[in-house]
C-alpha cells in the first residue's frame, strides 16, 4: 500500500523544533518577527495571511502587519515595503500576491531587502542558489521547494541519484525546485516539463519521483507513471463538489496514479503545510544570522 507523505504531521514536528530555536534567540535578546504586506480585501489572501500569523503565534514569532486598501497606489505600496525593510523588529516579510491591477509587482518584490526575503524568491537570493551548488547558501531559500525536500527526507525517501520529473514551470515551484534538487547535498537528476511538453507521458514514465505543479486536474494519470513512483502533488485547481455544491481544491495526480505509488502527498494536506512552516524557518534563520 502507498504511504502518505503527511505534511500536517511533519509541519507540526518542525514547529516544535522552531519554538525551541525561537526560545534560544529570545535568551540572547532577539525576537524573530514576520511582516506581511496585504493590499486589498481578497478573502483568499486574507485567510492565507491570517494563517501565517497563527503559525507565528504557535512558535513565538512576533507578527507585524501592513494592510493597505485596494486603492493603494504604487508609491504607497513601495513605502510600506520600505517601512518593513527599515523596521528592526521585522526579521523577514512577504508581500501577499496578487497585487491589484496596475501595480508593477516585480518592482515591488525587488524592493524587498534580500536579507528579509521570507519567501526566498528575491532575484538576489535565487542568484545565490544558482551559483552555490556545493556550498552553503546563507540566505533565504524558496519555501515550497525546500518544504518538498524536507517532507521527502523526513519520510525516509532518499533523493540521491534519483530521476525527478518536475511538471510545471511556475516561479514558486517549477523553476526553482531544480536548483534545490540538483545541489550536491541532494544530488538528484531533474527533468523540467510543463503543459507544453510534447512527450510528457514518456518522461513521466521514466521518473522515480514526480513533482506535479501544473494546476491541471489528473494530468498525472495511472498510465503515466511506473510502479513504486513517489508522487508529490503541488497542483492547485478548483472544481465543484457534486454532493455539496461547494468549490474544492483538487490536485494534479489521479487516484489511479496514487495507487501505483510507493509514497504520495495528499492535496490538500501534503505540501501546503510545509510551505507555511518553511516561511517560519526563513524568518528564524534571518534572526539567527543577526547574532553571527
mmCIF file of C-alpha atoms in Angstrom:
data_model
loop_
_atom_site.group_PDB
_atom_site.id
_atom_site.type_symbol
_atom_site.label_atom_id
_atom_site.label_comp_id
_atom_site.label_asym_id
_atom_site.label_seq_id
_atom_site.Cartn_x
_atom_site.Cartn_y
_atom_site.Cartn_z
ATOM 1 C CA UNK A 1 0.000 0.000 0.000
ATOM 2 C CA UNK A 2 1.270 3.502 -0.770
ATOM 3 C CA UNK A 3 2.452 5.535 2.201
ATOM 4 C CA UNK A 4 1.177 9.059 2.723
ATOM 5 C CA UNK A 5 3.624 11.971 2.883
ATOM 6 C CA UNK A 6 1.868 13.695 5.762
ATOM 7 C CA UNK A 7 2.644 17.402 5.549
ATOM 8 C CA UNK A 8 0.482 18.322 8.529
ATOM 9 C CA UNK A 9 2.292 15.984 10.922
ATOM 10 C CA UNK A 10 5.720 16.946 9.563
ATOM 11 C CA UNK A 11 4.962 20.653 9.854
ATOM 12 C CA UNK A 12 3.795 20.130 13.447
ATOM 13 C CA UNK A 13 7.103 18.447 14.333
ATOM 14 C CA UNK A 14 9.058 21.267 12.691
ATOM 15 C CA UNK A 15 7.091 23.884 14.622
ATOM 16 C CA UNK A 16 8.146 22.222 17.877
ATOM 17 C CA UNK A 17 11.782 22.409 16.777
ATOM 18 C CA UNK A 18 11.370 26.024 15.673
ATOM 19 C CA UNK A 19 9.803 27.007 19.004
ATOM 20 C CA UNK A 20 12.972 25.817 20.740
ATOM 21 C CA UNK A 21 15.137 27.875 18.368
ATOM 22 C CA UNK A 22 12.985 30.965 18.976
ATOM 23 C CA UNK A 23 13.300 30.460 22.734
ATOM 24 C CA UNK A 24 17.099 30.364 22.423
ATOM 25 C CA UNK A 25 17.045 33.562 20.357
ATOM 26 C CA UNK A 26 14.942 35.279 22.981
ATOM 27 C CA UNK A 27 17.520 34.314 25.608
ATOM 28 C CA UNK A 28 20.008 36.348 23.557
ATOM 29 C CA UNK A 29 17.660 39.321 23.337
ATOM 30 C CA UNK A 30 16.490 38.654 19.760
ATOM 31 C CA UNK A 31 12.849 38.045 18.847
ATOM 32 C CA UNK A 32 12.111 36.968 15.264
ATOM 33 C CA UNK A 33 9.329 38.933 13.594
ATOM 34 C CA UNK A 34 7.342 38.112 10.458
ATOM 35 C CA UNK A 35 5.945 41.010 8.478
ATOM 36 C CA UNK A 36 3.152 40.784 5.925
ATOM 37 C CA UNK A 37 2.048 43.348 3.376
ATOM 38 C CA UNK A 38 -1.552 42.788 2.298
ATOM 39 C CA UNK A 39 -3.203 45.069 -0.248
ATOM 40 C CA UNK A 40 -6.974 44.846 -0.662
ATOM 41 C CA UNK A 41 -9.588 42.547 0.821
ATOM 42 C CA UNK A 42 -9.375 39.361 -1.236
ATOM 43 C CA UNK A 43 -10.813 36.633 1.049
ATOM 44 C CA UNK A 44 -8.250 34.042 -0.013
ATOM 45 C CA UNK A 45 -5.335 36.384 0.632
ATOM 46 C CA UNK A 46 -6.761 37.454 3.981
ATOM 47 C CA UNK A 47 -7.195 33.825 5.020
ATOM 48 C CA UNK A 48 -3.655 32.959 3.953
ATOM 49 C CA UNK A 49 -2.071 35.910 5.783
ATOM 50 C CA UNK A 50 -4.080 35.166 8.922
ATOM 51 C CA UNK A 51 -2.808 31.573 8.798
ATOM 52 C CA UNK A 52 0.782 32.764 8.649
ATOM 53 C CA UNK A 53 0.307 34.867 11.759
ATOM 54 C CA UNK A 54 -1.348 31.969 13.604
ATOM 55 C CA UNK A 55 1.723 29.885 12.763
ATOM 56 C CA UNK A 56 3.906 32.641 14.201
ATOM 57 C CA UNK A 57 1.982 32.658 17.464
ATOM 58 C CA UNK A 58 2.490 28.900 17.813
ATOM 59 C CA UNK A 59 6.291 29.185 17.816
ATOM 60 C CA UNK A 60 6.761 32.586 19.468
ATOM 61 C CA UNK A 61 7.458 34.745 16.406
ATOM 62 C CA UNK A 62 6.143 38.303 16.548
ATOM 63 C CA UNK A 63 3.637 39.440 13.906
ATOM 64 C CA UNK A 64 3.947 42.743 12.046
ATOM 65 C CA UNK A 65 1.219 43.729 9.600
ATOM 66 C CA UNK A 66 0.977 46.328 6.878
ATOM 67 C CA UNK A 67 -2.582 46.334 5.490
ATOM 68 C CA UNK A 68 -3.468 48.710 2.661
ATOM 69 C CA UNK A 69 -6.747 49.312 0.803
ATOM 70 C CA UNK A 70 -7.379 48.049 -2.729
ATOM 71 C CA UNK A 71 -6.979 51.661 -3.911
ATOM 72 C CA UNK A 72 -3.364 51.913 -2.694
ATOM 73 C CA UNK A 73 -1.009 53.492 -5.214
ATOM 74 C CA UNK A 74 2.314 52.128 -6.409
ATOM 75 C CA UNK A 75 4.093 54.633 -4.192
ATOM 76 C CA UNK A 76 2.050 53.766 -1.114
ATOM 77 C CA UNK A 77 2.827 50.068 -1.573
ATOM 78 C CA UNK A 78 6.521 50.786 -2.093
ATOM 79 C CA UNK A 79 6.527 52.959 1.037
ATOM 80 C CA UNK A 80 5.048 50.041 3.020
ATOM 81 C CA UNK A 81 7.810 47.753 1.747
ATOM 82 C CA UNK A 82 10.389 50.301 2.859
ATOM 83 C CA UNK A 83 8.841 50.524 6.330
ATOM 84 C CA UNK A 84 9.227 46.757 6.712
ATOM 85 C CA UNK A 85 12.793 46.941 5.396
ATOM 86 C CA UNK A 86 13.599 49.598 7.995
ATOM 87 C CA UNK A 87 11.773 48.008 10.937
ATOM 88 C CA UNK A 88 14.356 46.226 13.165
ATOM 89 C CA UNK A 89 11.604 44.107 14.741
ATOM 90 C CA UNK A 90 10.881 42.550 11.339
ATOM 91 C CA UNK A 91 13.432 39.833 10.527
ATOM 92 C CA UNK A 92 11.572 38.652 7.439
ATOM 93 C CA UNK A 93 8.469 39.581 5.478
ATOM 94 C CA UNK A 94 6.311 38.735 2.497
ATOM 95 C CA UNK A 95 4.245 40.714 0.044
ATOM 96 C CA UNK A 96 0.990 38.815 -0.408
ATOM 97 C CA UNK A 97 0.147 38.276 -4.058
ATOM 98 C CA UNK A 98 -1.638 39.073 -6.257
ATOM 99 C CA UNK A 99 -1.352 42.834 -6.000
ATOM 100 C CA UNK A 100 -4.122 44.986 -7.549
ATOM 101 C CA UNK A 101 -4.237 45.548 -11.302
ATOM 102 C CA UNK A 102 -1.987 48.348 -12.477
ATOM 103 C CA UNK A 103 0.682 47.728 -9.832
ATOM 104 C CA UNK A 104 4.190 46.814 -11.004
ATOM 105 C CA UNK A 105 4.549 43.627 -8.947
ATOM 106 C CA UNK A 106 8.140 42.866 -9.972
ATOM 107 C CA UNK A 107 9.275 46.345 -8.936
ATOM 108 C CA UNK A 108 7.617 45.903 -5.536
ATOM 109 C CA UNK A 109 9.198 42.493 -4.944
ATOM 110 C CA UNK A 110 12.660 43.661 -5.985
ATOM 111 C CA UNK A 111 12.483 46.440 -3.369
ATOM 112 C CA UNK A 112 12.439 43.842 -0.565
ATOM 113 C CA UNK A 113 15.688 43.713 1.406
ATOM 114 C CA UNK A 114 17.156 40.306 0.350
ATOM 115 C CA UNK A 115 18.103 39.658 3.992
ATOM 116 C CA UNK A 116 14.397 39.941 4.908
ATOM 117 C CA UNK A 117 13.049 37.898 1.992
ATOM 118 C CA UNK A 118 10.853 35.380 3.811
ATOM 119 C CA UNK A 119 9.627 33.729 0.593
ATOM 120 C CA UNK A 120 13.165 33.071 -0.672
ATOM 121 C CA UNK A 121 12.260 34.302 -4.156
ATOM 122 C CA UNK A 122 14.144 37.606 -4.344
ATOM 123 C CA UNK A 123 16.317 37.685 -7.517
ATOM 124 C CA UNK A 124 19.484 38.081 -5.448
ATOM 125 C CA UNK A 125 18.692 35.063 -3.272
ATOM 126 C CA UNK A 126 17.763 32.942 -6.287
ATOM 127 C CA UNK A 127 21.036 34.036 -7.885
ATOM 128 C CA UNK A 128 22.976 32.834 -4.854
ATOM 129 C CA UNK A 129 21.198 29.499 -5.144
ATOM 130 C CA UNK A 130 22.234 29.250 -8.800
ATOM 131 C CA UNK A 131 25.868 29.985 -8.037
ATOM 132 C CA UNK A 132 26.389 27.862 -4.913
ATOM 133 C CA UNK A 133 25.917 24.274 -5.993
ATOM 134 C CA UNK A 134 28.094 22.690 -3.320
ATOM 135 C CA UNK A 135 28.410 25.487 -0.786
ATOM 136 C CA UNK A 136 26.091 26.543 1.995
ATOM 137 C CA UNK A 137 23.570 29.184 0.953
ATOM 138 C CA UNK A 138 23.391 31.702 3.773
ATOM 139 C CA UNK A 139 20.196 33.379 2.627
ATOM 140 C CA UNK A 140 16.526 32.503 2.398
ATOM 141 C CA UNK A 141 15.570 29.547 0.179
ATOM 142 C CA UNK A 142 12.281 29.131 -1.739
ATOM 143 C CA UNK A 143 9.715 27.819 0.729
ATOM 144 C CA UNK A 144 7.801 25.256 -1.317
ATOM 145 C CA UNK A 145 10.820 23.528 -2.939
ATOM 146 C CA UNK A 146 12.633 23.281 0.395
ATOM 147 C CA UNK A 147 9.445 22.052 2.037
ATOM 148 C CA UNK A 148 9.114 19.297 -0.568
ATOM 149 C CA UNK A 149 12.659 18.069 0.019
ATOM 150 C CA UNK A 150 12.169 18.206 3.789
ATOM 151 C CA UNK A 151 8.893 16.278 3.514
ATOM 152 C CA UNK A 152 10.519 13.522 1.450
ATOM 153 C CA UNK A 153 13.612 13.230 3.624
ATOM 154 C CA UNK A 154 11.599 13.066 6.853
ATOM 155 C CA UNK A 155 9.699 10.115 5.394
ATOM 156 C CA UNK A 156 12.898 8.289 4.503
ATOM 157 C CA UNK A 157 12.822 8.982 0.745
ATOM 158 C CA UNK A 158 16.447 9.187 -0.450
ATOM 159 C CA UNK A 159 16.775 11.518 -3.443
ATOM 160 C CA UNK A 160 20.440 10.811 -4.115
ATOM 161 C CA UNK A 161 20.757 9.633 -7.719
ATOM 162 C CA UNK A 162 17.003 9.627 -8.311
ATOM 163 C CA UNK A 163 15.395 10.927 -11.502
ATOM 164 C CA UNK A 164 12.902 13.620 -10.549
ATOM 165 C CA UNK A 165 10.481 14.848 -13.204
ATOM 166 C CA UNK A 166 9.047 18.258 -12.373
ATOM 167 C CA UNK A 167 5.764 19.143 -14.077
ATOM 168 C CA UNK A 168 5.189 22.894 -14.104
ATOM 169 C CA UNK A 169 7.329 25.972 -14.757
ATOM 170 C CA UNK A 170 5.934 28.445 -12.235
ATOM 171 C CA UNK A 171 8.119 30.770 -10.196
ATOM 172 C CA UNK A 172 7.253 29.330 -6.787
ATOM 173 C CA UNK A 173 7.819 25.622 -7.555
ATOM 174 C CA UNK A 174 8.655 24.507 -11.086
ATOM 175 C CA UNK A 175 11.532 26.826 -11.866
ATOM 176 C CA UNK A 176 13.379 26.942 -8.505
ATOM 177 C CA UNK A 177 12.956 23.339 -7.337
ATOM 178 C CA UNK A 178 15.517 22.043 -9.814
ATOM 179 C CA UNK A 179 18.100 24.325 -8.197
ATOM 180 C CA UNK A 180 17.399 22.718 -4.816
ATOM 181 C CA UNK A 181 17.261 19.127 -6.054
ATOM 182 C CA UNK A 182 20.490 19.321 -8.059
ATOM 183 C CA UNK A 183 22.574 20.735 -5.219
ATOM 184 C CA UNK A 184 25.302 18.265 -4.269
ATOM 185 C CA UNK A 185 23.732 17.809 -0.843
ATOM 186 C CA UNK A 186 20.598 16.363 -2.503
ATOM 187 C CA UNK A 187 22.171 15.060 -5.737
ATOM 188 C CA UNK A 188 19.052 14.263 -7.768
ATOM 189 C CA UNK A 189 18.785 14.430 -11.557
ATOM 190 C CA UNK A 190 15.973 16.701 -12.721
ATOM 191 C CA UNK A 191 13.900 16.929 -15.888
ATOM 192 C CA UNK A 192 11.708 20.026 -16.102
ATOM 193 C CA UNK A 193 8.469 19.585 -18.046
ATOM 194 C CA UNK A 194 5.279 21.581 -18.446
ATOM 195 C CA UNK A 195 1.893 21.512 -20.168
ATOM 196 C CA UNK A 196 3.556 22.284 -23.496
ATOM 197 C CA UNK A 197 5.935 19.299 -23.347
ATOM 198 C CA UNK A 198 5.100 17.073 -26.310
ATOM 199 C CA UNK A 199 6.422 13.793 -24.868
ATOM 200 C CA UNK A 200 5.193 14.399 -21.326
ATOM 201 C CA UNK A 201 3.840 10.891 -20.762
ATOM 202 C CA UNK A 202 7.112 9.301 -21.881
ATOM 203 C CA UNK A 203 9.143 11.455 -19.483
ATOM 204 C CA UNK A 204 6.789 10.868 -16.549
ATOM 205 C CA UNK A 205 7.097 7.112 -17.071
ATOM 206 C CA UNK A 206 10.862 7.409 -16.514
ATOM 207 C CA UNK A 207 10.530 9.201 -13.189
ATOM 208 C CA UNK A 208 11.470 7.840 -9.788
ATOM 209 C CA UNK A 209 9.841 10.934 -8.294
ATOM 210 C CA UNK A 210 7.238 13.237 -9.836
ATOM 211 C CA UNK A 211 6.674 16.763 -8.529
ATOM 212 C CA UNK A 212 3.401 17.852 -10.141
ATOM 213 C CA UNK A 213 2.726 21.598 -10.100
ATOM 214 C CA UNK A 214 0.814 22.228 -13.323
ATOM 215 C CA UNK A 215 -2.579 23.117 -11.861
ATOM 216 C CA UNK A 216 -4.389 20.661 -14.158
ATOM 217 C CA UNK A 217 -6.618 18.055 -12.540
ATOM 218 C CA UNK A 218 -5.384 14.447 -13.021
ATOM 219 C CA UNK A 219 -2.733 15.411 -15.575
ATOM 220 C CA UNK A 220 -0.613 12.682 -13.926
ATOM 221 C CA UNK A 221 -2.715 9.588 -14.590
ATOM 222 C CA UNK A 222 -2.180 5.915 -13.934
ATOM 223 C CA UNK A 223 -0.729 5.219 -17.377
ATOM 224 C CA UNK A 224 1.871 7.984 -16.979
ATOM 225 C CA UNK A 225 3.812 6.564 -14.028
ATOM 226 C CA UNK A 226 5.669 3.375 -13.152
ATOM 227 C CA UNK A 227 5.033 1.159 -10.153
ATOM 228 C CA UNK A 228 6.687 2.412 -6.975
ATOM 229 C CA UNK A 229 6.961 6.013 -8.084
ATOM 230 C CA UNK A 230 6.997 8.772 -5.438
ATOM 231 C CA UNK A 231 4.320 11.389 -6.173
ATOM 232 C CA UNK A 232 4.405 14.928 -4.792
ATOM 233 C CA UNK A 233 1.217 16.775 -5.723
ATOM 234 C CA UNK A 234 1.542 20.562 -5.624
ATOM 235 C CA UNK A 235 -1.047 21.364 -8.292
ATOM 236 C CA UNK A 236 -3.946 23.583 -7.340
ATOM 237 C CA UNK A 237 -7.159 23.849 -9.327
ATOM 238 C CA UNK A 238 -10.758 24.001 -8.211
ATOM 239 C CA UNK A 239 -13.922 22.121 -9.027
ATOM 240 C CA UNK A 240 -17.455 21.967 -7.669
ATOM 241 C CA UNK A 241 -18.189 19.070 -5.335
ATOM 242 C CA UNK A 242 -21.225 17.322 -6.898
ATOM 243 C CA UNK A 243 -22.556 16.294 -3.477
ATOM 244 C CA UNK A 244 -22.269 19.607 -1.632
ATOM 245 C CA UNK A 245 -22.170 22.097 -4.496
ATOM 246 C CA UNK A 246 -19.158 23.770 -2.865
ATOM 247 C CA UNK A 247 -15.846 24.575 -4.525
ATOM 248 C CA UNK A 248 -12.944 22.352 -3.522
ATOM 249 C CA UNK A 249 -9.225 22.152 -4.249
ATOM 250 C CA UNK A 250 -8.047 19.317 -6.480
ATOM 251 C CA UNK A 251 -4.517 18.324 -7.386
ATOM 252 C CA UNK A 252 -2.650 17.129 -10.469
ATOM 253 C CA UNK A 253 -2.305 13.454 -9.517
ATOM 254 C CA UNK A 254 -5.108 10.994 -10.261
ATOM 255 C CA UNK A 255 -6.328 8.302 -7.911
ATOM 256 C CA UNK A 256 -5.056 5.594 -10.279
ATOM 257 C CA UNK A 257 -1.566 7.114 -10.254
ATOM 258 C CA UNK A 258 -1.559 7.254 -6.454
ATOM 259 C CA UNK A 259 -2.498 3.581 -6.321
ATOM 260 C CA UNK A 260 0.730 2.705 -8.179
ATOM 261 C CA UNK A 261 2.980 4.824 -5.963
ATOM 262 C CA UNK A 262 5.188 3.930 -3.023
ATOM 263 C CA UNK A 263 4.661 7.368 -1.449
ATOM 264 C CA UNK A 264 2.313 10.223 -2.309
ATOM 265 C CA UNK A 265 1.427 13.564 -0.817
ATOM 266 C CA UNK A 266 -2.288 14.301 -0.378
ATOM 267 C CA UNK A 267 -3.631 17.544 -1.761
ATOM 268 C CA UNK A 268 -4.591 19.404 0.330
ATOM 269 C CA UNK A 269 -2.658 18.370 3.451
ATOM 270 C CA UNK A 270 0.682 17.488 1.886
ATOM 271 C CA UNK A 271 2.955 20.260 0.644
ATOM 272 C CA UNK A 272 0.807 23.230 1.722
ATOM 273 C CA UNK A 273 1.591 22.968 5.460
ATOM 274 C CA UNK A 274 5.270 22.535 4.606
ATOM 275 C CA UNK A 275 5.336 25.765 2.591
ATOM 276 C CA UNK A 276 3.945 27.705 5.529
ATOM 277 C CA UNK A 277 6.361 26.198 8.035
ATOM 278 C CA UNK A 278 9.387 26.847 5.784
ATOM 279 C CA UNK A 279 8.417 30.519 5.796
ATOM 280 C CA UNK A 280 8.919 30.430 9.569
ATOM 281 C CA UNK A 281 12.338 28.830 9.063
ATOM 282 C CA UNK A 282 13.444 31.710 6.841
ATOM 283 C CA UNK A 283 12.316 34.287 9.420
ATOM 284 C CA UNK A 284 14.093 32.438 12.242
ATOM 285 C CA UNK A 285 17.302 31.916 10.297
ATOM 286 C CA UNK A 286 17.390 35.604 9.375
ATOM 287 C CA UNK A 287 17.220 36.419 13.093
ATOM 288 C CA UNK A 288 19.937 33.834 13.843
ATOM 289 C CA UNK A 289 22.236 35.418 11.239
ATOM 290 C CA UNK A 290 21.924 38.735 13.059
ATOM 291 C CA UNK A 291 23.723 37.159 16.033
ATOM 292 C CA UNK A 292 26.659 35.894 13.973
#
